[in-house]
C-alpha positions as semicolon CSV with decimal commas, in nm:
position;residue;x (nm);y (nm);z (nm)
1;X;0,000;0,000;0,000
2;X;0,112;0,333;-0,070
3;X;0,242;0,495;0,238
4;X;-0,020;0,808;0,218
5;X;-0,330;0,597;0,117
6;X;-0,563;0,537;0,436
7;X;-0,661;0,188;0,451
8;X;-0,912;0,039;0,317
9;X;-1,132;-0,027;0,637
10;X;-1,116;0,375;0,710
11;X;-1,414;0,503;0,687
12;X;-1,460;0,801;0,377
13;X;-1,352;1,151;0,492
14;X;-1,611;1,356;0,671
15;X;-1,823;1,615;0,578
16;X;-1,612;1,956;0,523
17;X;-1,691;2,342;0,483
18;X;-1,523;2,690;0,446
19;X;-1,588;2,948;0,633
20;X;-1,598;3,267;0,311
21;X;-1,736;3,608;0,478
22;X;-1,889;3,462;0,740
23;X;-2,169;3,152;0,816
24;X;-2,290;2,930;0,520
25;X;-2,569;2,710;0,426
26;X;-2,354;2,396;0,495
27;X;-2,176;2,502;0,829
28;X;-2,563;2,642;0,935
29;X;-2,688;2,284;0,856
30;X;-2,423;2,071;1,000
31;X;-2,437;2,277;1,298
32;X;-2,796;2,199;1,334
33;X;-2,897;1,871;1,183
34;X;-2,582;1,679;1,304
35;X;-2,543;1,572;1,674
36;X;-2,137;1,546;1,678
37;X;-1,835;1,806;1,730
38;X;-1,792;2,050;1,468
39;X;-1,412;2,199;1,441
40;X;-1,326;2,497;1,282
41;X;-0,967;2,644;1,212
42;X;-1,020;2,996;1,203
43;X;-0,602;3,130;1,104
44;X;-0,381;2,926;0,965
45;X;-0,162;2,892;1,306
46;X;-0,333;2,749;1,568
47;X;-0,644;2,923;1,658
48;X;-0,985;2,698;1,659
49;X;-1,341;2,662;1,750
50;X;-1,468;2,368;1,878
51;X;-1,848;2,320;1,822
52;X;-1,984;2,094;2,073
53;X;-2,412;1,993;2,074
54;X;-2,604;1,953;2,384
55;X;-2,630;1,605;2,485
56;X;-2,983;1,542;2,445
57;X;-3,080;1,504;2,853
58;X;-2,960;1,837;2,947
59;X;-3,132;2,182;2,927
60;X;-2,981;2,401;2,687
61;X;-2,923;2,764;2,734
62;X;-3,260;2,919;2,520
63;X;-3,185;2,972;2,173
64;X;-2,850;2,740;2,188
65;X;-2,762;2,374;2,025
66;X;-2,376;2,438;2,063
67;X;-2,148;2,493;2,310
68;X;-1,867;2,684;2,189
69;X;-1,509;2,690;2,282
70;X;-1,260;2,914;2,169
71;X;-0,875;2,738;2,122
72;X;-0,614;2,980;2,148
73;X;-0,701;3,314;1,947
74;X;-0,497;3,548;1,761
75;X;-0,664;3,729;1,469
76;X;-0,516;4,046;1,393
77;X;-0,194;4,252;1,450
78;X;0,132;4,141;1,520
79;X;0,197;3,899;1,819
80;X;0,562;3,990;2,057
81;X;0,709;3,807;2,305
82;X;0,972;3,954;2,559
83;X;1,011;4,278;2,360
84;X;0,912;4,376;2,001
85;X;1,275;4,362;1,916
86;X;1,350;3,993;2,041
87;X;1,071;3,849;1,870
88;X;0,761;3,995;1,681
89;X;0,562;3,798;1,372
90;X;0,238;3,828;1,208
91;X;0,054;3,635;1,023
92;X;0,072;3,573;0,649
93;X;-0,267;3,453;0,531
94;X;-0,516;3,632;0,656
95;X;-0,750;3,465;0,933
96;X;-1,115;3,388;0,817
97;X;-1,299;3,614;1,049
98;X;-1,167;3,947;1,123
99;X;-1,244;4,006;1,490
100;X;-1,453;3,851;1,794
101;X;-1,749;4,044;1,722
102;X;-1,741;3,887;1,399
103;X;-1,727;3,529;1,480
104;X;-1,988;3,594;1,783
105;X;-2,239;3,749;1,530
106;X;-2,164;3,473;1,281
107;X;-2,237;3,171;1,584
108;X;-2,584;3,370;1,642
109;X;-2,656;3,398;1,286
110;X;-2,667;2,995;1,237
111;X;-2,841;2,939;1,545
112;X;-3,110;3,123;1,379
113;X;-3,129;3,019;1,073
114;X;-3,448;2,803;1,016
115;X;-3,344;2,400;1,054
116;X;-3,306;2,216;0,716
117;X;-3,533;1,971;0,600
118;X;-3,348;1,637;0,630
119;X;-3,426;1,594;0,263
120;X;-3,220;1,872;0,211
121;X;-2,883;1,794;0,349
122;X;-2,615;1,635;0,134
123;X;-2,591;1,299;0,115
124;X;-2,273;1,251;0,230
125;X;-2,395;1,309;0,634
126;X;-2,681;1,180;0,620
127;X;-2,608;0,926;0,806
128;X;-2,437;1,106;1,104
129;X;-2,636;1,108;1,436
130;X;-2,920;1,377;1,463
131;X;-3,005;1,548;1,770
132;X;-3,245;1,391;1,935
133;X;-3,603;1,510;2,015
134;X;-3,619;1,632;2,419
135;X;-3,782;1,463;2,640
136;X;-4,084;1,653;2,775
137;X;-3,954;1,741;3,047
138;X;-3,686;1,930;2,920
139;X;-3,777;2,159;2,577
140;X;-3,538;2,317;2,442
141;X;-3,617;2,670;2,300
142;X;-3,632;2,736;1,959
143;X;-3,367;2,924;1,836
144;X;-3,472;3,209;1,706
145;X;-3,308;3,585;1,692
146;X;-3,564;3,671;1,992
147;X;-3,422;3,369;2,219
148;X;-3,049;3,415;2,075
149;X;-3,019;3,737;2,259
150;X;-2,721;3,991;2,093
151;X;-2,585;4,112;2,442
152;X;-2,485;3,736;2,518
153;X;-2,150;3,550;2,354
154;X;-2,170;3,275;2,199
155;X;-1,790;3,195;2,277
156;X;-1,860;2,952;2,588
157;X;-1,555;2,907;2,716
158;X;-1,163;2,960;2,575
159;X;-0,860;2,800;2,608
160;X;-0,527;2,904;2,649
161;X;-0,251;2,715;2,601
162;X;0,061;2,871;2,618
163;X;0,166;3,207;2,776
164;X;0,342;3,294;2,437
165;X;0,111;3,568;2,239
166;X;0,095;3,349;1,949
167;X;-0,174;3,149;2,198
168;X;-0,227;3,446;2,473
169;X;-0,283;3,707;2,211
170;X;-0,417;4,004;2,475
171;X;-0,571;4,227;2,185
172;X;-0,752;3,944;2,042
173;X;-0,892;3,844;2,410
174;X;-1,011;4,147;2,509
175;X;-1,238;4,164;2,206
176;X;-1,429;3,896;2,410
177;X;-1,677;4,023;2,710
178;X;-1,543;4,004;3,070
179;X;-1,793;3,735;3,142
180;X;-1,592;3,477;2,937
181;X;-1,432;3,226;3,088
182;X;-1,102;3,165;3,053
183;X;-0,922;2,791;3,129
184;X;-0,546;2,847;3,072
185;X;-0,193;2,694;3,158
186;X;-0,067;2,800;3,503
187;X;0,189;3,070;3,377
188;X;-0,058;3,217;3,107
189;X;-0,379;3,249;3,367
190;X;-0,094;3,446;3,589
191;X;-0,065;3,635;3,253
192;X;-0,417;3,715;3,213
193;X;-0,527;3,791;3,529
194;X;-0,310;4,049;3,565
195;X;-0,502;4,209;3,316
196;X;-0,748;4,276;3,587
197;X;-1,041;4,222;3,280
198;X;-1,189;3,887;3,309
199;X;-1,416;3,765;3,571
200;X;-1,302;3,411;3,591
201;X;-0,951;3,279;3,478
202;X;-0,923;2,872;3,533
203;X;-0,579;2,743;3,582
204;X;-0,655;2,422;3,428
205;X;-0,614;2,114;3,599
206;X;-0,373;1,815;3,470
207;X;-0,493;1,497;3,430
208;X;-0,289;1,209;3,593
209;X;-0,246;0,852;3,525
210;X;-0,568;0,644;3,588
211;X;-0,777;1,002;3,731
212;X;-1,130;0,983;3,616
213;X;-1,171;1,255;3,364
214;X;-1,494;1,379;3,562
215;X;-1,223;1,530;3,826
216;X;-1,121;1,774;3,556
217;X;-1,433;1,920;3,546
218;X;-1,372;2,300;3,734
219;X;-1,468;2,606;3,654
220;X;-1,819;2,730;3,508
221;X;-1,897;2,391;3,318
222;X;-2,178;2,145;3,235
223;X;-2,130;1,825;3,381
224;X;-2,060;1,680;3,059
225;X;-1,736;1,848;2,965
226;X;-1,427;1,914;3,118
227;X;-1,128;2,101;3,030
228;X;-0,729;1,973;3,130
229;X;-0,379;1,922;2,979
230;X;-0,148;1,673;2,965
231;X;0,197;1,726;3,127
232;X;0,527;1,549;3,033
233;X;0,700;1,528;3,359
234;X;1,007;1,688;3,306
235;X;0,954;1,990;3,069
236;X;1,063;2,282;3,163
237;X;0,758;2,509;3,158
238;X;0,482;2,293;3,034
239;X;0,616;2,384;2,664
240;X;0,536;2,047;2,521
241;X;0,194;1,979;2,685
242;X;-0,106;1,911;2,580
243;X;-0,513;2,092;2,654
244;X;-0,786;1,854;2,655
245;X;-1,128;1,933;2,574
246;X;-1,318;1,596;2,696
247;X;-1,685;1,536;2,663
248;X;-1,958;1,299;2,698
249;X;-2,232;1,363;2,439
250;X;-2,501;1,090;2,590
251;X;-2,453;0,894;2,215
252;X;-2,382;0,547;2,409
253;X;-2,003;0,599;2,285
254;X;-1,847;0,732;2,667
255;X;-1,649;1,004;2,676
256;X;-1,434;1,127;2,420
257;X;-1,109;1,367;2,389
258;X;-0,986;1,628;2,206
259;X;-0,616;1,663;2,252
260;X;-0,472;2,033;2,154
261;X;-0,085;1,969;2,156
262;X;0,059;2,282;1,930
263;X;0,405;2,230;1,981
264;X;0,405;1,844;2,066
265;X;0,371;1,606;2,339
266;X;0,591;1,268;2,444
267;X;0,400;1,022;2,344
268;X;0,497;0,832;2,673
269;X;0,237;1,136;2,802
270;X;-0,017;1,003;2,673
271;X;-0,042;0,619;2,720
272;X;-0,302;0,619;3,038
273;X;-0,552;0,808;2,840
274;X;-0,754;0,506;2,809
275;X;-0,704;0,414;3,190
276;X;-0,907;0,801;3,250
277;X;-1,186;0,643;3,064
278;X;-1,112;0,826;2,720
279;X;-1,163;0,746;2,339
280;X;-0,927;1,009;2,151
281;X;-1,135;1,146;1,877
282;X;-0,890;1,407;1,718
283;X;-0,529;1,430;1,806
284;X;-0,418;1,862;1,661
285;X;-0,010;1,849;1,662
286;X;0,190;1,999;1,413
287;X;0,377;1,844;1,134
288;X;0,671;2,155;1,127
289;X;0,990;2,074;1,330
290;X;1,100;2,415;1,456
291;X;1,383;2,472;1,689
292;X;1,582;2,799;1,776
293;X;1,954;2,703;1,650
294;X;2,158;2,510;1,889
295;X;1,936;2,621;2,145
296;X;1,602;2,511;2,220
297;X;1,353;2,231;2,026
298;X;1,046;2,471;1,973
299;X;0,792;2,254;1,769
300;X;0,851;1,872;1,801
301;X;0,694;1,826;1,418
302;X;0,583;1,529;1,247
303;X;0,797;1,219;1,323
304;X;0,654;1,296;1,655
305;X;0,313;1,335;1,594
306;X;0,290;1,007;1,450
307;X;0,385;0,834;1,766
308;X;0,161;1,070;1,987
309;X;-0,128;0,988;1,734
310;X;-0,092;0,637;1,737
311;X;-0,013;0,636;2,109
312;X;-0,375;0,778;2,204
313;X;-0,529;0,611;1,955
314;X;-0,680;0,952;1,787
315;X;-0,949;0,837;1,508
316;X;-0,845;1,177;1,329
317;X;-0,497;1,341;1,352
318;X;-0,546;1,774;1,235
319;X;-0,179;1,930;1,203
320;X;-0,182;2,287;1,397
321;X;0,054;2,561;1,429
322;X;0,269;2,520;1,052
323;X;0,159;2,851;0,916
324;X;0,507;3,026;0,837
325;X;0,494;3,348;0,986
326;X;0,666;3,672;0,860
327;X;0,884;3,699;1,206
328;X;1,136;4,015;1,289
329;X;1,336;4,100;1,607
330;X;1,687;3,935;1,710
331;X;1,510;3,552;1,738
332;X;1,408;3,541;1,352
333;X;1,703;3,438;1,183
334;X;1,785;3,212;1,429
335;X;1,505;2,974;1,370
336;X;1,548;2,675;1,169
337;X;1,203;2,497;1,043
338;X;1,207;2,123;0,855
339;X;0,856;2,102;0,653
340;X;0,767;1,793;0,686
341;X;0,441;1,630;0,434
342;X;0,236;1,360;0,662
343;X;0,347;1,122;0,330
344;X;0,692;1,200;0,435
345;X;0,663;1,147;0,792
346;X;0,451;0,819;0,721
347;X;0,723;0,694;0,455
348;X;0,994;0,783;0,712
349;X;0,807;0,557;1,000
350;X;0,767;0,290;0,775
351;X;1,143;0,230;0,685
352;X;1,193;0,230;1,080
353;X;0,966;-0,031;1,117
354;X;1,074;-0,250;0,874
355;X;1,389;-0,180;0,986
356;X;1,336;-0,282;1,333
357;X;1,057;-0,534;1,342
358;X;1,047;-0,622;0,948
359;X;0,679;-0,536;0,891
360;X;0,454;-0,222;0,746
361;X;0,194;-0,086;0,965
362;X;-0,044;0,184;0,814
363;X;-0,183;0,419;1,020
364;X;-0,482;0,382;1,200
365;X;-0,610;0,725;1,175
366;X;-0,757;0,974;0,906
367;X;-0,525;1,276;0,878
368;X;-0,700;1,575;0,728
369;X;-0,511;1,938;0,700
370;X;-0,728;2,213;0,759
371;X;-0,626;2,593;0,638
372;X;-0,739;2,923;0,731
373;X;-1,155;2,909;0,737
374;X;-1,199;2,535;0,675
375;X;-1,413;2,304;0,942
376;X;-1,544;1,967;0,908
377;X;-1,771;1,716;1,125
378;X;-1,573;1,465;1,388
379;X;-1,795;1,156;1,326
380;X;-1,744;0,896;1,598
């Protein structure tokens, strides 16, 4: 088999959209007639939105089938760390929705547009889970522009991963109303509240070998999701870590992950996720290996991810953080970045295997590369 084909038992490649000036027909219609995660990369670095539906025995908030969260945003202007003149980059393609106001009146927009006839949708999710009806003793409001009312955000809850402004970005954060909450790494929620803006900053909690994943659950959340990271014990500063997003949508499949790794994780990190009682669903690591000359390893790239992917057993792998930045300040020329394809990376495994054990193993897992404005449905 060629070393980029998916095998034949993988399922075909779910349902996709683009985000062009704002909401569409197809994101509109996924959002409503499809009961599974929705993931949208809205630069094309390493800021997302993760589109989550209401498991069907709980209340939703009127007006609202998704709960949103908010991965790591940085939309416009230039992002600095240290001092303009040690390091300062911006981004090169341009992200696909120009500010938080934006995006927030785009999430309201589709939760008011009228629901699809099923006769309508396209054929190729058809066959993804619906919501289901409620239960009579808990109606959920239709959403309509009276119910979805314009002084609340749609943007749930965000995530912050890193204290670097590529992932802390504070102009792009304080577009976003006070209420917001914010679940960050322990340096950047030091970082943020001592912006003195936001009501409630969550250091998020770390998930240890064999802890139930309901213990991560802190902060102002449904009982159904929780928000952690992954550590490797070790690294200096949390840089390669990972942020979980982990949910249990009442669809008989348990709870599932999300696992948010921009610059990498040891796989070692992530062997117990099984023993927490977690299915990885989609696996975002890079495929770039970037490293600050003789220095520091920055972005662990590719060769890595495979391992981490396989590792966790992530049904989707979604590279993050490659975008090539126009960079300035005294860092810049000392970075060094190896491009890696995934048919590379995959071709490269390969030879080590048969090297070392004499046999081919194809991957398990559907990689799909997402740019700036593209989203698709994470079947289960």
């Amino acid at each position: 088999m060629h070393p980029s084909s998916p095998p034949a038992s993988l399922p075909s490649p779910p349902p996709r959209f683009q985000v062009v000036g704002g909401a569409n027909q197809t994101w509109a219609d996924l959002t409503q007639n499809v009961a599974r995660p929705i993931l949208v990369h809205l630069n094309a670095d390493t800021t997302w939105l993760l589109q989550l539906p209401y498991p069907p025995k709980t209340m939703a908030p009127p007006g609202r089938r998704r709960f949103n969260v908010l991965i790591d945003p940085w939309l416009q202007g230039p992002q600095s760390d240290v001092h303009s003149l040690f390091s300062t980059q911006w981004h090169v393609i341009a992200p696909s929705v120009a500010t938080m106001d934006d995006l927030n009146n785009i999430l309201r927009d589709m939760e008011s547009t009228p629901i699809a006839p099923r006769e309508t949708l396209v054929h190729d999710h058809r066959n993804l889970p619906r919501p289901r009806s409620p239960t009579p003793s808990q109606p959920r409001a239709r959403a309509d522009r009276s119910t979805c009312d314009s002084s609340v955000s749609m943007i749930d809850a965000v995530i912050v991963s890193h204290e670097f402004t590529d992932h802390c970005h504070q102009r792009t954060l304080l577009e976003l109303p006070r209420s917001t909450p914010i679940f960050a790494s322990d340096v950047a929620a030091d970082l943020v509240r001592s912006w003195g803006y936001f009501d409630q900053v969550v250091t998020t909690p770390a998930l240890g070998a064999g802890v139930p994943w309901s213990r991560l659950t802190v902060g102002p959340l449904p009982d159904w999701l929780a928000i952690g990271r992954v550590i490797t014990p070790g690294n200096a500063l949390y840089y390669h870590a990972a942020s979980l997003v982990v949910f249990d949508l009442g669809q008989g499949a348990g709870a599932e992950a999300v696992i948010y790794s921009p610059h990498g994780i040891d796989s070692k990190a992530l062997v117990d996720m099984e023993s927490s009682g977690l299915s990885t669903l989609a696996l975002l690591h890079g495929l770039d290996d970037v490293r600050i000359w003789m220095t520091k390893q920055l972005n662990l790239g590719a060769l890595n991810g495979i391992k981490a992917a396989n590792t966790c057993k992530a049904r989707f792998w979604i590279p993050t953080h490659d975008e090539v930045k126009r960079g300035g300040g005294f860092i810049a020329p000392l970075l060094q970045r190896t491009s890696y394809s995934f048919k590379d990376a995959v071709k490269y495994e390969e030879e080590l295997l048969m090297r070392s054990a004499g046999r081919q193993v194809s991957p398990l897992y559907q990689f799909i590369e997402l740019g700036s404005g593209d989203g698709l449905v994470l079947p289960a």
